[in-house]
Amino acid sequence: MDDIDLRLLAELQEDAAQSNLALAAKVFASPATALRRVRALTEAGVIERTVAVLSPERLGSTVTAIAEITLDVQNAESFAAFARLVAAEPAIQQVWQTAPTVDFTLVLTVRDMAEYQALVQRVFTASNNVRNVRARFATARHKFSTALPLPSPSADPRS
């Protein structure tokens, strides 16, 4: 990846909905070059997908929880089964298999505590091999980003 690729990625992380023409101007490349490189970055798997980031509050979801899960049976098959279970749950946005103290850390957003309780009963039960759940509830969001840190591109090519 060169400087143009890094600038494209930085711009797309900020606003993936901008036109190719605007994107090309911001990274000092031709529109054809920008389009070709974005396609190549997508085909290479660097850009996994393009999504819209929605406001949970505006959609009526007021409870965000970070849940730490410990499984009862801890082996590769059990981990894979639990990962499939929680990945299929729409309220769970992030699933991280972690070590050493807990097996999974989840980030989830639901409308209210009643919806959280229903999720707990449906997903975090003994029948799903869960030994322990420790949840913390967010009281305020001060930062939320999907952007990854990128190496700094070289100085502006137009200077």
mmCIF file of C-alpha atoms in Angstrom:
data_model
loop_
_atom_site.group_PDB
_atom_site.id
_atom_site.type_symbol
_atom_site.label_atom_id
_atom_site.label_comp_id
_atom_site.label_asym_id
_atom_site.label_seq_id
_atom_site.Cartn_x
_atom_site.Cartn_y
_atom_site.Cartn_z
ATOM 1 C CA MET A 1 0.000 0.000 0.000
ATOM 2 C CA ASP A 2 1.286 3.426 -0.884
ATOM 3 C CA ASP A 3 0.360 6.921 0.242
ATOM 4 C CA ILE A 4 -2.637 7.174 -2.107
ATOM 5 C CA ASP A 5 -4.079 3.934 -0.730
ATOM 6 C CA LEU A 6 -3.592 5.140 2.849
ATOM 7 C CA ARG A 7 -5.250 8.484 2.091
ATOM 8 C CA LEU A 8 -8.145 6.679 0.372
ATOM 9 C CA LEU A 9 -8.623 4.428 3.400
ATOM 10 C CA ALA A 10 -8.494 7.375 5.810
ATOM 11 C CA GLU A 11 -11.090 9.278 3.789
ATOM 12 C CA LEU A 12 -13.379 6.264 3.406
ATOM 13 C CA GLN A 13 -13.274 5.608 7.155
ATOM 14 C CA GLU A 14 -14.574 9.129 7.695
ATOM 15 C CA ASP A 15 -17.227 9.120 4.955
ATOM 16 C CA ALA A 16 -17.700 6.129 2.674
ATOM 17 C CA ALA A 17 -20.758 7.745 1.055
ATOM 18 C CA GLN A 18 -18.824 10.549 -0.634
ATOM 19 C CA SER A 19 -18.693 10.479 -4.413
ATOM 20 C CA ASN A 20 -15.706 9.015 -6.200
ATOM 21 C CA LEU A 21 -15.050 12.469 -7.667
ATOM 22 C CA ALA A 22 -14.888 14.069 -4.204
ATOM 23 C CA LEU A 23 -12.773 11.199 -2.878
ATOM 24 C CA ALA A 24 -10.296 11.494 -5.743
ATOM 25 C CA ALA A 25 -9.934 15.249 -5.208
ATOM 26 C CA LYS A 26 -9.231 14.770 -1.494
ATOM 27 C CA VAL A 27 -6.450 12.244 -2.115
ATOM 28 C CA PHE A 28 -4.955 14.115 -5.114
ATOM 29 C CA ALA A 29 -5.679 11.336 -7.625
ATOM 30 C CA SER A 30 -7.739 11.066 -10.770
ATOM 31 C CA PRO A 31 -11.275 9.686 -10.384
ATOM 32 C CA ALA A 32 -10.282 6.621 -12.443
ATOM 33 C CA THR A 33 -7.285 5.963 -10.194
ATOM 34 C CA ALA A 34 -9.347 6.369 -7.038
ATOM 35 C CA LEU A 35 -12.039 4.002 -8.304
ATOM 36 C CA ARG A 36 -9.517 1.399 -9.438
ATOM 37 C CA ARG A 37 -7.654 1.506 -6.124
ATOM 38 C CA VAL A 38 -10.805 1.302 -4.002
ATOM 39 C CA ARG A 39 -11.898 -1.729 -6.016
ATOM 40 C CA ALA A 40 -8.448 -3.320 -5.568
ATOM 41 C CA LEU A 41 -8.502 -2.649 -1.803
ATOM 42 C CA THR A 42 -11.956 -4.231 -1.625
ATOM 43 C CA GLU A 43 -10.930 -7.278 -3.674
ATOM 44 C CA ALA A 44 -7.833 -7.698 -1.462
ATOM 45 C CA GLY A 45 -10.042 -7.732 1.634
ATOM 46 C CA VAL A 46 -8.567 -4.546 3.119
ATOM 47 C CA ILE A 47 -12.018 -2.971 2.805
ATOM 48 C CA GLU A 48 -14.285 -5.642 4.230
ATOM 49 C CA ARG A 49 -17.598 -3.883 3.635
ATOM 50 C CA THR A 50 -19.248 -0.485 3.465
ATOM 51 C CA VAL A 51 -21.968 0.237 6.013
ATOM 52 C CA ALA A 52 -23.997 3.067 7.519
ATOM 53 C CA VAL A 53 -23.422 3.828 11.209
ATOM 54 C CA LEU A 54 -26.823 4.324 12.831
ATOM 55 C CA SER A 55 -27.780 6.191 15.994
ATOM 56 C CA PRO A 56 -29.079 3.718 18.597
ATOM 57 C CA GLU A 57 -30.822 6.522 20.499
ATOM 58 C CA ARG A 58 -32.726 7.735 17.441
ATOM 59 C CA LEU A 59 -33.868 4.154 16.855
ATOM 60 C CA GLY A 60 -35.042 3.763 20.451
ATOM 61 C CA SER A 61 -32.234 1.563 21.771
ATOM 62 C CA THR A 62 -31.176 2.949 25.131
ATOM 63 C CA VAL A 63 -29.227 0.123 26.788
ATOM 64 C CA THR A 64 -25.679 -0.738 25.749
ATOM 65 C CA ALA A 65 -23.927 -3.504 27.654
ATOM 66 C CA ILE A 66 -20.475 -5.001 27.631
ATOM 67 C CA ALA A 67 -20.810 -8.630 28.680
ATOM 68 C CA GLU A 68 -18.007 -10.948 29.687
ATOM 69 C CA ILE A 69 -18.852 -14.592 29.153
ATOM 70 C CA THR A 70 -17.184 -17.676 30.607
ATOM 71 C CA LEU A 71 -18.168 -20.996 29.109
ATOM 72 C CA ASP A 72 -18.645 -24.126 31.161
ATOM 73 C CA VAL A 73 -16.954 -26.467 28.674
ATOM 74 C CA GLN A 74 -13.887 -24.849 27.162
ATOM 75 C CA ASN A 75 -12.710 -26.465 23.965
ATOM 76 C CA ALA A 76 -12.515 -25.482 20.317
ATOM 77 C CA GLU A 77 -15.898 -26.986 19.451
ATOM 78 C CA SER A 78 -17.632 -25.201 22.343
ATOM 79 C CA PHE A 79 -16.014 -21.885 21.453
ATOM 80 C CA ALA A 80 -17.060 -22.232 17.805
ATOM 81 C CA ALA A 81 -20.640 -23.145 18.741
ATOM 82 C CA PHE A 82 -20.989 -20.178 21.089
ATOM 83 C CA ALA A 83 -19.427 -17.816 18.533
ATOM 84 C CA ARG A 84 -21.992 -18.939 15.928
ATOM 85 C CA LEU A 85 -24.839 -18.497 18.435
ATOM 86 C CA VAL A 86 -23.962 -14.921 19.402
ATOM 87 C CA ALA A 87 -22.985 -13.889 15.858
ATOM 88 C CA ALA A 88 -26.545 -14.703 14.773
ATOM 89 C CA GLU A 89 -28.069 -12.430 17.448
ATOM 90 C CA PRO A 90 -28.926 -8.985 15.935
ATOM 91 C CA ALA A 91 -28.620 -7.130 19.261
ATOM 92 C CA ILE A 92 -24.992 -8.204 19.634
ATOM 93 C CA GLN A 93 -22.747 -5.898 17.595
ATOM 94 C CA GLN A 94 -19.329 -7.185 18.589
ATOM 95 C CA VAL A 95 -18.084 -10.637 19.564
ATOM 96 C CA TRP A 96 -14.509 -11.031 20.767
ATOM 97 C CA GLN A 97 -13.022 -14.341 21.868
ATOM 98 C CA THR A 98 -10.703 -13.301 24.676
ATOM 99 C CA ALA A 99 -8.141 -14.695 27.094
ATOM 100 C CA PRO A 100 -7.102 -15.351 29.808
ATOM 101 C CA THR A 101 -9.837 -14.477 32.336
ATOM 102 C CA VAL A 102 -13.016 -14.668 30.234
ATOM 103 C CA ASP A 103 -13.791 -16.561 27.064
ATOM 104 C CA PHE A 104 -15.830 -13.928 25.185
ATOM 105 C CA THR A 105 -16.448 -10.208 25.455
ATOM 106 C CA LEU A 106 -19.603 -8.945 23.755
ATOM 107 C CA VAL A 107 -20.965 -5.492 23.029
ATOM 108 C CA LEU A 108 -24.723 -5.373 22.662
ATOM 109 C CA THR A 109 -27.438 -2.767 22.311
ATOM 110 C CA VAL A 110 -31.109 -3.280 23.172
ATOM 111 C CA ARG A 111 -34.157 -1.055 23.611
ATOM 112 C CA ASP A 112 -34.533 -1.524 27.353
ATOM 113 C CA MET A 113 -33.845 -3.815 30.309
ATOM 114 C CA ALA A 114 -36.795 -6.056 29.413
ATOM 115 C CA GLU A 115 -35.207 -6.727 26.021
ATOM 116 C CA TYR A 116 -31.856 -7.329 27.735
ATOM 117 C CA GLN A 117 -33.470 -9.869 30.079
ATOM 118 C CA ALA A 118 -35.038 -11.660 27.111
ATOM 119 C CA LEU A 119 -31.639 -11.825 25.415
ATOM 120 C CA VAL A 120 -30.065 -13.186 28.601
ATOM 121 C CA GLN A 121 -32.679 -15.938 28.795
ATOM 122 C CA ARG A 122 -32.354 -16.782 25.115
ATOM 123 C CA VAL A 123 -28.556 -16.663 24.732
ATOM 124 C CA PHE A 124 -26.784 -16.791 28.090
ATOM 125 C CA THR A 125 -28.421 -19.882 29.532
ATOM 126 C CA ALA A 126 -26.814 -23.084 30.760
ATOM 127 C CA SER A 127 -28.218 -24.867 27.707
ATOM 128 C CA ASN A 128 -25.850 -22.696 25.649
ATOM 129 C CA ASN A 129 -22.844 -23.767 27.766
ATOM 130 C CA VAL A 130 -22.560 -20.450 29.648
ATOM 131 C CA ARG A 131 -21.123 -20.705 33.161
ATOM 132 C CA ASN A 132 -20.888 -17.033 34.020
ATOM 133 C CA VAL A 133 -22.004 -13.656 32.655
ATOM 134 C CA ARG A 134 -20.660 -10.383 33.959
ATOM 135 C CA ALA A 135 -22.293 -7.364 32.347
ATOM 136 C CA ARG A 136 -21.539 -3.678 32.655
ATOM 137 C CA PHE A 137 -23.968 -1.091 31.344
ATOM 138 C CA ALA A 138 -22.866 2.067 29.574
ATOM 139 C CA THR A 139 -24.093 5.285 31.171
ATOM 140 C CA ALA A 140 -22.722 7.653 28.503
ATOM 141 C CA ARG A 141 -20.972 7.358 25.157
ATOM 142 C CA HIS A 142 -18.020 9.718 24.789
ATOM 143 C CA LYS A 143 -16.492 8.173 21.675
ATOM 144 C CA PHE A 144 -17.598 5.628 19.116
ATOM 145 C CA SER A 145 -15.624 4.893 15.996
ATOM 146 C CA THR A 146 -15.167 2.074 13.541
ATOM 147 C CA ALA A 147 -12.011 3.704 12.139
ATOM 148 C CA LEU A 148 -8.728 1.841 12.456
ATOM 149 C CA PRO A 149 -5.446 3.689 12.965
ATOM 150 C CA LEU A 150 -3.449 3.855 9.739
ATOM 151 C CA PRO A 151 0.213 4.604 9.113
ATOM 152 C CA SER A 152 0.681 8.261 8.255
ATOM 153 C CA PRO A 153 1.032 8.877 4.540
ATOM 154 C CA SER A 154 3.991 10.927 3.362
ATOM 155 C CA ALA A 155 3.698 14.681 3.146
ATOM 156 C CA ASP A 156 1.075 16.192 0.869
ATOM 157 C CA PRO A 157 2.200 15.503 -2.722
ATOM 158 C CA ARG A 158 1.040 18.980 -3.790
ATOM 159 C CA SER A 159 3.342 20.826 -1.381
#
